[in-house]
Amino acid sequence: MVEFDRSAFIQKFQEEATEYLQRLNEGVITLEGDPKNRELIDQMLRDAHTLKGSSRMVGLLDISDIAHRLEDIMVKIRDGEMQFDPSMSDSFFEALDAIVFLKDNAGKDVSEQIDVPSLLDRLAAVASGSPSEVSQVPPSAEPQPAPSAAAAPAPHESQARQTSEPEPAAAAPGPQQAPAQPAVEEKLQTRTQQTVRIRTEQVDRLLNLVSEVVISQIKAEQHARDLRVAQALANDLYQAWRRVNASLAFDVQHVGAASDDLGVIDEMVTELKNRMTHMLKEYSDEVSRASTVVADLQEHSMAIRMLPVSTVFNAFPRAVRDLARQFKKEVDLVIEGGDTELDKKVLEEINDPLIHIMRNAVDHGIEPVEKRRELGKPEKGTIRLAARQEGDHIVIEISDDGAGIDPAAVKAAAVRKGYITESEAKSMSDREATYLIFEAGFSTSPIITEISGRGVGMDVVREFIVDKLKGSLDVESRPGEGTTFRLTIPLTLAIIRALLVRVSGQVFAIPTASIEETLRIDPAEVIKAEGREVIRRQRRTIPLVHLRDVLGLPADEEAETRKLPVVTIGFSGHRMGFLVDAFVGEQQIVIKTLGSHLKHVDNVAGVTILGAGEVVPILNVPDLMANARRMTGKTAGTRVKPAEERGPRRVLICEDSFTTRELERSIFEAAGYVVETATDGAAGLTKLRGGLQVDAVVTDVQMPNMTGFELTRAIKSDDALKDIPVIIVTSLEREEEKAEGIDAGADAYITKSVFNQDTLLDTVERLIR
Amino acid sequence: MRAQQYDDADEQIQKILRERAASLAQAESEEQAVETRGLLLFLVGDETYAVDVEHVREIVNGFTVTRIPCVPSHVLGVINVRGEIVSVVDLAAVLGSASSRTLEQEESSGIIVRFDEVTAMLVVDEIGDIIDVPTASIEPPLSSLDRAHAEMVSGSVYQDGRLIAIVNLGRILQPVGESA
């Protein structure tokens, strides 16, 4: 674990450092011409400082020391204690080259090849402002880079030999100039880098054009097919003409004057056939040649944006360590398949969902050390983060060996929060119950803490994966053994498989990842129940909606087909059937955004351009499901504000501090609550027992007469009051106090240090829903 | 460029400038330093409007608009401009003109404009000339306009006996659904 950690971070550092080193190198050159460039000096100072810090983090202390010296020099230059002098450039370059060498050979013992201490001394001399000494140093230090280059990988090695050869020969005229020559050469050669940094915008523009080329190619193939048809026609014409011509030949008298014309026609028909045949051959060859090239072009240009998942994964060991510390748990993170490549855009989107899942695993999955010991599990929990490619998808699995998801607890929590009814809970399989965690705002945690449970639920993860990435999200859990989340993501955001359907005369694309099945049902199969239309599939009831109604499109005038085409979509444990006018087909589509003007459109995720150039909207599955469920009367939990259903919400605030009380009052009143207050726990309890009806109680802990914990306990042990959510807002942040809060039966625990309006309102709203 | 023309036809230019100066009631001597703005004129219904030339990217004649569901009514849909998706804004709807547009009509032209990172195509009835007007001659929108309409106009200019409203691209191209 420790070993792994280090190497993962070093890799990240190497990537990062390359950028800074490049900038510093360029900076030195610019400074030579413009030694007082304040902005540049500041930037170089920052870069040196960052290098110092990050190299220290990954344990590359030599680099850190060198960077530290560079930083010293830059500080003096910035503060005007000394001026950048072109004679310093050599020392700078030497230092930067040394860092490059040390970085590339991180983890190896290179003390034989590079003399860091003497380099540090020279840099110190520069910093102390003794230029005379400095200017003499480079020649004597010149052999320094040479042996270091010799130790570098193959290409460098040959280069080093080249540079070392002319050296003895040139040594004769003057030792001063000779070493300078190869050094320059070497520098020029190292400039031919293996990588080029390109703005993603430029890559995107390129990809955009490539997809246009692909579309043109598809059209060209279509034209080749059309041409083949025309050529066949010309051939038929020729054959028919031949027969006519042959029979006419016996009847010369009748043809008479027209015979000249017949001759011309004969020539023309023959010529037409030959030309068509020739053209078809040329064109087909051309198209098939181009199609190979275009396919390669597409593949390679897509590859430009591919990056290894390690670029994201590498930050997780640290994140998990921090989380583990926060929750007082022991966790090992094992990463597998870090070199699996993914589209950069996907990578950017995947970081947050992964963090949520990790957080969830550390908070809810992995048990506390004592508990694990009791259960006979290893004290240290393990979280495994693995990526692999499966066909045109990437599968990322996050598994923990923790407590697993308890279906009974999930069902109970879901019933309590009103997502499902008691009877629905009973008929629900364990597997279905597990998926309830993806409901908006769902949390099984007995208490809401600021880390998990607050707005960063699994619903967010689901939306990211399904909505933004057009992938799917599965969870598998064995109580007592652990939980595995499986994210299936398309390789690239640019291309997905989609089902094309026709609705109200227009074609729409639905990502196949969320489609369960496509059916053609007999109208007789549609059951009307409680004003809703449903169908039965595999002993389950699936509500039906017209896709056109969800999209707000007019009904198509055309006669309805005998069999109704239905697309069923499964999304976080819910299934819904969407009636469409026709299935058009299934194919790979290139996803494009709606442009800079239409930032977000309900139900529409983007568009694609089909072969013939027509634009087809791609539907957004989570939006469709939410809107469809609203239409079928079964509302999605989060979308309905309680205020609309049962009048203003009421909240009781127990707080002895006048300021805090009034602050909380104003927050709740601004959000439309009716606020009752009490100056201590006892007064609050009296009000409640006196029949005050509230939707939630927000209480401080330290209050005279009765503390918040005592109040909570009293509320939770009173049958008439125990269903009222209690939110503790306190400055007590220690775990023991939090534990006491949980113990007392509080539903949420918000520390004042993270207290803000949104936190408080979100928490309360989620609890009283 | 302009300097060259001066040399070539100095007298004629001076004459034009004098006329312009007269029409603007400004001193002739100031004329050469006058800052001008290029405006592209176009018709919506039978009214003339203008858009700053610097924001015009291209003019499109003949296009196929793809309807997008669940968008505000002034957005007709999107078009494919060489692989780039550009939204289509019905200026008649934005400006409250009586003639509401349907997708099927072929006569309309499109002006692709770019303002503040947002690109969209404005559908108009007819594209007119490009004129240069002195910046100083641009007046604030007519105060008699109703507020919704006034918001969509950033200024107006009197030209050849017509009052031309300059459309407010910042407002018209406000991204849709940004806060959502």
PDB file of N, CA and C in Angstrom, chain A residues 344-426:
ATOM      1  N   LYS A 344     -10.949  12.336 -21.990  1.00  0.00           N
ATOM      2  CA  LYS A 344     -10.662  13.355 -20.984  1.00  0.00           C
ATOM      3  C   LYS A 344     -11.944  13.947 -20.399  1.00  0.00           C
ATOM      4  N   LYS A 345     -12.917  14.155 -21.254  1.00  0.00           N
ATOM      5  CA  LYS A 345     -14.165  14.736 -20.768  1.00  0.00           C
ATOM      6  C   LYS A 345     -14.848  13.810 -19.769  1.00  0.00           C
ATOM      7  N   VAL A 346     -14.804  12.514 -20.056  1.00  0.00           N
ATOM      8  CA  VAL A 346     -15.404  11.558 -19.134  1.00  0.00           C
ATOM      9  C   VAL A 346     -14.644  11.594 -17.817  1.00  0.00           C
ATOM     10  N   LEU A 347     -13.330  11.642 -17.927  1.00  0.00           N
ATOM     11  CA  LEU A 347     -12.498  11.665 -16.726  1.00  0.00           C
ATOM     12  C   LEU A 347     -12.843  12.849 -15.840  1.00  0.00           C
ATOM     13  N   GLU A 348     -13.057  13.996 -16.471  1.00  0.00           N
ATOM     14  CA  GLU A 348     -13.381  15.182 -15.694  1.00  0.00           C
ATOM     15  C   GLU A 348     -14.679  14.983 -14.926  1.00  0.00           C
ATOM     16  N   GLU A 349     -15.619  14.312 -15.582  1.00  0.00           N
ATOM     17  CA  GLU A 349     -16.926  14.144 -14.957  1.00  0.00           C
ATOM     18  C   GLU A 349     -16.937  13.050 -13.898  1.00  0.00           C
ATOM     19  N   ILE A 350     -15.955  12.153 -13.993  1.00  0.00           N
ATOM     20  CA  ILE A 350     -16.050  10.963 -13.169  1.00  0.00           C
ATOM     21  C   ILE A 350     -15.491  11.168 -11.772  1.00  0.00           C
ATOM     22  N   ASN A 351     -14.698  12.203 -11.613  1.00  0.00           N
ATOM     23  CA  ASN A 351     -14.048  12.443 -10.326  1.00  0.00           C
ATOM     24  C   ASN A 351     -15.064  12.600  -9.197  1.00  0.00           C
ATOM     25  N   ASP A 352     -16.031  13.461  -9.371  1.00  0.00           N
ATOM     26  CA  ASP A 352     -16.978  13.726  -8.295  1.00  0.00           C
ATOM     27  C   ASP A 352     -17.794  12.494  -7.889  1.00  0.00           C
ATOM     28  N   PRO A 353     -18.388  11.786  -8.874  1.00  0.00           N
ATOM     29  CA  PRO A 353     -19.125  10.592  -8.465  1.00  0.00           C
ATOM     30  C   PRO A 353     -18.247   9.599  -7.696  1.00  0.00           C
ATOM     31  N   LEU A 354     -17.015   9.442  -8.133  1.00  0.00           N
ATOM     32  CA  LEU A 354     -16.146   8.497  -7.450  1.00  0.00           C
ATOM     33  C   LEU A 354     -15.884   8.941  -6.015  1.00  0.00           C
ATOM     34  N   ILE A 355     -15.669  10.240  -5.854  1.00  0.00           N
ATOM     35  CA  ILE A 355     -15.441  10.761  -4.501  1.00  0.00           C
ATOM     36  C   ILE A 355     -16.661  10.480  -3.613  1.00  0.00           C
ATOM     37  N   HIS A 356     -17.850  10.682  -4.174  1.00  0.00           N
ATOM     38  CA  HIS A 356     -19.065  10.417  -3.397  1.00  0.00           C
ATOM     39  C   HIS A 356     -19.140   8.957  -2.977  1.00  0.00           C
ATOM     40  N   ILE A 357     -18.821   8.098  -3.914  1.00  0.00           N
ATOM     41  CA  ILE A 357     -18.918   6.675  -3.603  1.00  0.00           C
ATOM     42  C   ILE A 357     -17.878   6.285  -2.543  1.00  0.00           C
ATOM     43  N   MET A 358     -16.686   6.822  -2.682  1.00  0.00           N
ATOM     44  CA  MET A 358     -15.620   6.538  -1.705  1.00  0.00           C
ATOM     45  C   MET A 358     -16.041   7.014  -0.314  1.00  0.00           C
ATOM     46  N   ARG A 359     -16.575   8.220  -0.300  1.00  0.00           N
ATOM     47  CA  ARG A 359     -17.007   8.813   0.950  1.00  0.00           C
ATOM     48  C   ARG A 359     -18.054   7.927   1.599  1.00  0.00           C
ATOM     49  N   ASN A 360     -18.969   7.474   0.741  1.00  0.00           N
ATOM     50  CA  ASN A 360     -20.015   6.595   1.199  1.00  0.00           C
ATOM     51  C   ASN A 360     -19.429   5.304   1.756  1.00  0.00           C
ATOM     52  N   ALA A 361     -18.435   4.775   1.044  1.00  0.00           N
ATOM     53  CA  ALA A 361     -17.825   3.515   1.464  1.00  0.00           C
ATOM     54  C   ALA A 361     -17.128   3.692   2.813  1.00  0.00           C
ATOM     55  N   VAL A 362     -16.429   4.801   2.973  1.00  0.00           N
ATOM     56  CA  VAL A 362     -15.711   5.009   4.237  1.00  0.00           C
ATOM     57  C   VAL A 362     -16.706   5.279   5.360  1.00  0.00           C
ATOM     58  N   ASP A 363     -17.689   6.105   5.087  1.00  0.00           N
ATOM     59  CA  ASP A 363     -18.639   6.484   6.118  1.00  0.00           C
ATOM     60  C   ASP A 363     -19.590   5.343   6.476  1.00  0.00           C
ATOM     61  N   HIS A 364     -20.254   4.785   5.488  1.00  0.00           N
ATOM     62  CA  HIS A 364     -21.294   3.774   5.749  1.00  0.00           C
ATOM     63  C   HIS A 364     -20.816   2.349   5.583  1.00  0.00           C
ATOM     64  N   GLY A 365     -19.837   2.145   4.711  1.00  0.00           N
ATOM     65  CA  GLY A 365     -19.421   0.770   4.406  1.00  0.00           C
ATOM     66  C   GLY A 365     -18.511   0.204   5.472  1.00  0.00           C
ATOM     67  N   ILE A 366     -17.317   0.739   5.532  1.00  0.00           N
ATOM     68  CA  ILE A 366     -16.310   0.224   6.458  1.00  0.00           C
ATOM     69  C   ILE A 366     -16.745   0.450   7.912  1.00  0.00           C
ATOM     70  N   GLU A 367     -16.709  -0.607   8.703  1.00  0.00           N
ATOM     71  CA  GLU A 367     -17.112  -0.487  10.102  1.00  0.00           C
ATOM     72  C   GLU A 367     -15.976   0.104  10.922  1.00  0.00           C
ATOM     73  N   PRO A 368     -16.309   0.662  12.092  1.00  0.00           N
ATOM     74  CA  PRO A 368     -15.249   1.139  12.984  1.00  0.00           C
ATOM     75  C   PRO A 368     -14.338  -0.028  13.389  1.00  0.00           C
ATOM     76  N   VAL A 369     -13.105   0.315  13.746  1.00  0.00           N
ATOM     77  CA  VAL A 369     -12.097  -0.701  14.053  1.00  0.00           C
ATOM     78  C   VAL A 369     -12.599  -1.732  15.067  1.00  0.00           C
ATOM     79  N   GLU A 370     -13.222  -1.243  16.158  1.00  0.00           N
ATOM     80  CA  GLU A 370     -13.645  -2.175  17.231  1.00  0.00           C
ATOM     81  C   GLU A 370     -14.675  -3.162  16.691  1.00  0.00           C
ATOM     82  N   LYS A 371     -15.577  -2.615  15.895  1.00  0.00           N
ATOM     83  CA  LYS A 371     -16.644  -3.450  15.339  1.00  0.00           C
ATOM     84  C   LYS A 371     -16.030  -4.525  14.446  1.00  0.00           C
ATOM     85  N   ARG A 372     -15.058  -4.133  13.640  1.00  0.00           N
ATOM     86  CA  ARG A 372     -14.435  -5.088  12.724  1.00  0.00           C
ATOM     87  C   ARG A 372     -13.713  -6.172  13.505  1.00  0.00           C
ATOM     88  N   ARG A 373     -13.083  -5.740  14.599  1.00  0.00           N
ATOM     89  CA  ARG A 373     -12.373  -6.711  15.432  1.00  0.00           C
ATOM     90  C   ARG A 373     -13.382  -7.714  15.965  1.00  0.00           C
ATOM     91  N   GLU A 374     -14.516  -7.206  16.465  1.00  0.00           N
ATOM     92  CA  GLU A 374     -15.579  -8.060  16.992  1.00  0.00           C
ATOM     93  C   GLU A 374     -16.045  -9.071  15.964  1.00  0.00           C
ATOM     94  N   LEU A 375     -16.168  -8.595  14.740  1.00  0.00           N
ATOM     95  CA  LEU A 375     -16.693  -9.456  13.668  1.00  0.00           C
ATOM     96  C   LEU A 375     -15.642 -10.418  13.136  1.00  0.00           C
ATOM     97  N   GLY A 376     -14.422 -10.259  13.625  1.00  0.00           N
ATOM     98  CA  GLY A 376     -13.352 -11.132  13.145  1.00  0.00           C
ATOM     99  C   GLY A 376     -12.852 -10.746  11.770  1.00  0.00           C
ATOM    100  N   LYS A 377     -13.108  -9.498  11.368  1.00  0.00           N
ATOM    101  CA  LYS A 377     -12.576  -9.026  10.089  1.00  0.00           C
ATOM    102  C   LYS A 377     -11.218  -8.371  10.341  1.00  0.00           C
ATOM    103  N   PRO A 378     -10.413  -8.220   9.310  1.00  0.00           N
ATOM    104  CA  PRO A 378      -9.158  -7.477   9.507  1.00  0.00           C
ATOM    105  C   PRO A 378      -9.504  -6.055   9.979  1.00  0.00           C
ATOM    106  N   GLU A 379      -8.689  -5.530  10.889  1.00  0.00           N
ATOM    107  CA  GLU A 379      -9.012  -4.221  11.450  1.00  0.00           C
ATOM    108  C   GLU A 379      -9.060  -3.143  10.378  1.00  0.00           C
ATOM    109  N   LYS A 380      -8.172  -3.295   9.448  1.00  0.00           N
ATOM    110  CA  LYS A 380      -8.136  -2.326   8.366  1.00  0.00           C
ATOM    111  C   LYS A 380      -9.127  -2.737   7.281  1.00  0.00           C
ATOM    112  N   GLY A 381     -10.011  -1.844   6.946  1.00  0.00           N
ATOM    113  CA  GLY A 381     -10.926  -2.138   5.850  1.00  0.00           C
ATOM    114  C   GLY A 381     -10.208  -1.930   4.527  1.00  0.00           C
ATOM    115  N   THR A 382     -10.731  -2.529   3.480  1.00  0.00           N
ATOM    116  CA  THR A 382     -10.118  -2.346   2.165  1.00  0.00           C
ATOM    117  C   THR A 382     -11.154  -1.826   1.184  1.00  0.00           C
ATOM    118  N   ILE A 383     -10.754  -0.799   0.455  1.00  0.00           N
ATOM    119  CA  ILE A 383     -11.595  -0.333  -0.643  1.00  0.00           C
ATOM    120  C   ILE A 383     -10.818  -0.603  -1.919  1.00  0.00           C
ATOM    121  N   ARG A 384     -11.478  -1.246  -2.853  1.00  0.00           N
ATOM    122  CA  ARG A 384     -10.804  -1.581  -4.103  1.00  0.00           C
ATOM    123  C   ARG A 384     -11.400  -0.714  -5.200  1.00  0.00           C
ATOM    124  N   LEU A 385     -10.521  -0.047  -5.908  1.00  0.00           N
ATOM    125  CA  LEU A 385     -10.965   0.796  -7.018  1.00  0.00           C
ATOM    126  C   LEU A 385     -10.333   0.211  -8.277  1.00  0.00           C
ATOM    127  N   ALA A 386     -11.163  -0.336  -9.138  1.00  0.00           N
ATOM    128  CA  ALA A 386     -10.595  -1.024 -10.300  1.00  0.00           C
ATOM    129  C   ALA A 386     -11.254  -0.550 -11.579  1.00  0.00           C
ATOM    130  N   ALA A 387     -10.453  -0.377 -12.615  1.00  0.00           N
ATOM    131  CA  ALA A 387     -10.992   0.026 -13.909  1.00  0.00           C
ATOM    132  C   ALA A 387     -10.576  -0.999 -14.950  1.00  0.00           C
ATOM    133  N   ARG A 388     -11.442  -1.276 -15.868  1.00  0.00           N
ATOM    134  CA  ARG A 388     -11.081  -2.147 -16.985  1.00  0.00           C
ATOM    135  C   ARG A 388     -11.978  -1.825 -18.168  1.00  0.00           C
ATOM    136  N   GLN A 389     -11.480  -2.207 -19.337  1.00  0.00           N
ATOM    137  CA  GLN A 389     -12.270  -1.952 -20.535  1.00  0.00           C
ATOM    138  C   GLN A 389     -13.027  -3.196 -20.932  1.00  0.00           C
ATOM    139  N   GLU A 390     -14.290  -3.032 -21.269  1.00  0.00           N
ATOM    140  CA  GLU A 390     -15.087  -4.157 -21.762  1.00  0.00           C
ATOM    141  C   GLU A 390     -15.764  -3.694 -23.038  1.00  0.00           C
ATOM    142  N   GLY A 391     -15.240  -4.112 -24.166  1.00  0.00           N
ATOM    143  CA  GLY A 391     -15.805  -3.663 -25.437  1.00  0.00           C
ATOM    144  C   GLY A 391     -15.679  -2.159 -25.558  1.00  0.00           C
ATOM    145  N   ASP A 392     -16.790  -1.500 -25.892  1.00  0.00           N
ATOM    146  CA  ASP A 392     -16.708  -0.055 -26.041  1.00  0.00           C
ATOM    147  C   ASP A 392     -17.108   0.668 -24.755  1.00  0.00           C
ATOM    148  N   HIS A 393     -16.972  -0.052 -23.643  1.00  0.00           N
ATOM    149  CA  HIS A 393     -17.277   0.565 -22.363  1.00  0.00           C
ATOM    150  C   HIS A 393     -16.118   0.406 -21.397  1.00  0.00           C
ATOM    151  N   ILE A 394     -16.102   1.300 -20.424  1.00  0.00           N
ATOM    152  CA  ILE A 394     -15.161   1.171 -19.320  1.00  0.00           C
ATOM    153  C   ILE A 394     -15.976   0.825 -18.086  1.00  0.00           C
ATOM    154  N   VAL A 395     -15.505  -0.168 -17.360  1.00  0.00           N
ATOM    155  CA  VAL A 395     -16.189  -0.539 -16.138  1.00  0.00           C
ATOM    156  C   VAL A 395     -15.309  -0.138 -14.966  1.00  0.00           C
ATOM    157  N   ILE A 396     -15.874   0.630 -14.068  1.00  0.00           N
ATOM    158  CA  ILE A 396     -15.135   1.004 -12.867  1.00  0.00           C
ATOM    159  C   ILE A 396     -15.877   0.420 -11.673  1.00  0.00           C
ATOM    160  N   GLU A 397     -15.152  -0.331 -10.872  1.00  0.00           N
ATOM    161  CA  GLU A 397     -15.782  -0.936  -9.703  1.00  0.00           C
ATOM    162  C   GLU A 397     -15.168  -0.377  -8.437  1.00  0.00           C
ATOM    163  N   ILE A 398     -16.026  -0.038  -7.494  1.00  0.00           N
ATOM    164  CA  ILE A 398     -15.547   0.388  -6.195  1.00  0.00           C
ATOM    165  C   ILE A 398     -16.148  -0.578  -5.191  1.00  0.00           C
ATOM    166  N   SER A 399     -15.307  -1.431  -4.610  1.00  0.00           N
ATOM    167  CA  SER A 399     -15.864  -2.368  -3.657  1.00  0.00           C
ATOM    168  C   SER A 399     -15.210  -2.179  -2.299  1.00  0.00           C
ATOM    169  N   ASP A 400     -16.012  -2.405  -1.270  1.00  0.00           N
ATOM    170  CA  ASP A 400     -15.453  -2.345   0.081  1.00  0.00           C
ATOM    171  C   ASP A 400     -15.796  -3.642   0.792  1.00  0.00           C
ATOM    172  N   ASP A 401     -15.023  -3.934   1.835  1.00  0.00           N
ATOM    173  CA  ASP A 401     -15.307  -5.157   2.592  1.00  0.00           C
ATOM    174  C   ASP A 401     -15.993  -4.788   3.899  1.00  0.00           C
ATOM    175  N   GLY A 402     -16.890  -3.826   3.812  1.00  0.00           N
ATOM    176  CA  GLY A 402     -17.564  -3.321   5.000  1.00  0.00           C
ATOM    177  C   GLY A 402     -18.866  -4.032   5.298  1.00  0.00           C
ATOM    178  N   ALA A 403     -19.801  -3.298   5.854  1.00  0.00           N
ATOM    179  CA  ALA A 403     -21.015  -3.902   6.391  1.00  0.00           C
ATOM    180  C   ALA A 403     -22.029  -4.271   5.315  1.00  0.00           C
ATOM    181  N   GLY A 404     -21.893  -3.706   4.140  1.00  0.00           N
ATOM    182  CA  GLY A 404     -22.879  -3.966   3.106  1.00  0.00           C
ATOM    183  C   GLY A 404     -24.126  -3.144   3.357  1.00  0.00           C
ATOM    184  N   ILE A 405     -25.048  -3.219   2.414  1.00  0.00           N
ATOM    185  CA  ILE A 405     -26.282  -2.443   2.567  1.00  0.00           C
ATOM    186  C   ILE A 405     -27.354  -3.378   3.124  1.00  0.00           C
ATOM    187  N   ASP A 406     -27.961  -2.964   4.196  1.00  0.00           N
ATOM    188  CA  ASP A 406     -28.981  -3.784   4.830  1.00  0.00           C
ATOM    189  C   ASP A 406     -30.326  -3.459   4.191  1.00  0.00           C
ATOM    190  N   PRO A 407     -30.883  -4.396   3.410  1.00  0.00           N
ATOM    191  CA  PRO A 407     -32.121  -4.083   2.685  1.00  0.00           C
ATOM    192  C   PRO A 407     -33.251  -3.686   3.621  1.00  0.00           C
ATOM    193  N   ALA A 408     -33.284  -4.331   4.792  1.00  0.00           N
ATOM    194  CA  ALA A 408     -34.369  -4.031   5.729  1.00  0.00           C
ATOM    195  C   ALA A 408     -34.266  -2.579   6.204  1.00  0.00           C
ATOM    196  N   ALA A 409     -33.040  -2.152   6.502  1.00  0.00           N
ATOM    197  CA  ALA A 409     -32.843  -0.776   6.970  1.00  0.00           C
ATOM    198  C   ALA A 409     -33.192   0.218   5.875  1.00  0.00           C
ATOM    199  N   VAL A 410     -32.825  -0.143   4.647  1.00  0.00           N
ATOM    200  CA  VAL A 410     -33.121   0.743   3.514  1.00  0.00           C
ATOM    201  C   VAL A 410     -34.626   0.873   3.345  1.00  0.00           C
ATOM    202  N   LYS A 411     -35.315  -0.286   3.403  1.00  0.00           N
ATOM    203  CA  LYS A 411     -36.774  -0.255   3.250  1.00  0.00           C
ATOM    204  C   LYS A 411     -37.403   0.583   4.350  1.00  0.00           C
ATOM    205  N   ALA A 412     -36.936   0.368   5.566  1.00  0.00           N
ATOM    206  CA  ALA A 412     -37.517   1.095   6.688  1.00  0.00           C
ATOM    207  C   ALA A 412     -37.320   2.598   6.502  1.00  0.00           C
ATOM    208  N   ALA A 413     -36.116   2.968   6.096  1.00  0.00           N
ATOM    209  CA  ALA A 413     -35.836   4.390   5.907  1.00  0.00           C
ATOM    210  C   ALA A 413     -36.680   4.949   4.772  1.00  0.00           C
ATOM    211  N   ALA A 414     -36.853   4.150   3.710  1.00  0.00           N
ATOM    212  CA  ALA A 414     -37.628   4.611   2.557  1.00  0.00           C
ATOM    213  C   ALA A 414     -39.088   4.797   2.926  1.00  0.00           C
ATOM    214  N   VAL A 415     -39.595   3.895   3.768  1.00  0.00           N
ATOM    215  CA  VAL A 415     -40.986   4.009   4.205  1.00  0.00           C
ATOM    216  C   VAL A 415     -41.130   5.250   5.089  1.00  0.00           C
ATOM    217  N   ARG A 416     -40.158   5.429   5.974  1.00  0.00           N
ATOM    218  CA  ARG A 416     -40.203   6.556   6.898  1.00  0.00           C
ATOM    219  C   ARG A 416     -40.205   7.879   6.116  1.00  0.00           C
ATOM    220  N   LYS A 417     -39.441   7.894   5.043  1.00  0.00           N
ATOM    221  CA  LYS A 417     -39.347   9.138   4.285  1.00  0.00           C
ATOM    222  C   LYS A 417     -40.404   9.253   3.194  1.00  0.00           C
ATOM    223  N   GLY A 418     -41.236   8.221   3.105  1.00  0.00           N
ATOM    224  CA  GLY A 418     -42.364   8.326   2.209  1.00  0.00           C
ATOM    225  C   GLY A 418     -42.071   8.035   0.746  1.00  0.00           C
ATOM    226  N   TYR A 419     -40.939   7.394   0.460  1.00  0.00           N
ATOM    227  CA  TYR A 419     -40.663   7.035  -0.929  1.00  0.00           C
ATOM    228  C   TYR A 419     -41.548   5.878  -1.361  1.00  0.00           C
ATOM    229  N   ILE A 420     -41.749   4.937  -0.424  1.00  0.00           N
ATOM    230  CA  ILE A 420     -42.569   3.767  -0.733  1.00  0.00           C
ATOM    231  C   ILE A 420     -43.517   3.528   0.437  1.00  0.00           C
ATOM    232  N   THR A 421     -44.570   2.769   0.165  1.00  0.00           N
ATOM    233  CA  THR A 421     -45.502   2.449   1.244  1.00  0.00           C
ATOM    234  C   THR A 421     -45.059   1.144   1.902  1.00  0.00           C
ATOM    235  N   GLU A 422     -45.661   0.861   3.054  1.00  0.00           N
ATOM    236  CA  GLU A 422     -45.351  -0.380   3.779  1.00  0.00           C
ATOM    237  C   GLU A 422     -45.541  -1.590   2.880  1.00  0.00           C
ATOM    238  N   SER A 423     -46.670  -1.585   2.150  1.00  0.00           N
ATOM    239  CA  SER A 423     -46.982  -2.766   1.348  1.00  0.00           C
ATOM    240  C   SER A 423     -46.011  -2.887   0.173  1.00  0.00           C
ATOM    241  N   GLU A 424     -45.619  -1.739  -0.375  1.00  0.00           N
ATOM    242  CA  GLU A 424     -44.634  -1.783  -1.454  1.00  0.00           C
ATOM    243  C   GLU A 424     -43.320  -2.345  -0.927  1.00  0.00           C
ATOM    244  N   ALA A 425     -42.971  -1.945   0.290  1.00  0.00           N
ATOM    245  CA  ALA A 425     -41.733  -2.414   0.895  1.00  0.00           C
ATOM    246  C   ALA A 425     -41.761  -3.929   1.037  1.00  0.00           C
ATOM    247  N   LYS A 426     -42.924  -4.444   1.422  1.00  0.00           N
ATOM    248  CA  LYS A 426     -43.028  -5.900   1.635  1.00  0.00           C
ATOM    249  C   LYS A 426     -42.837  -6.670   0.336  1.00  0.00           C
TER     250      LYS A 426
END
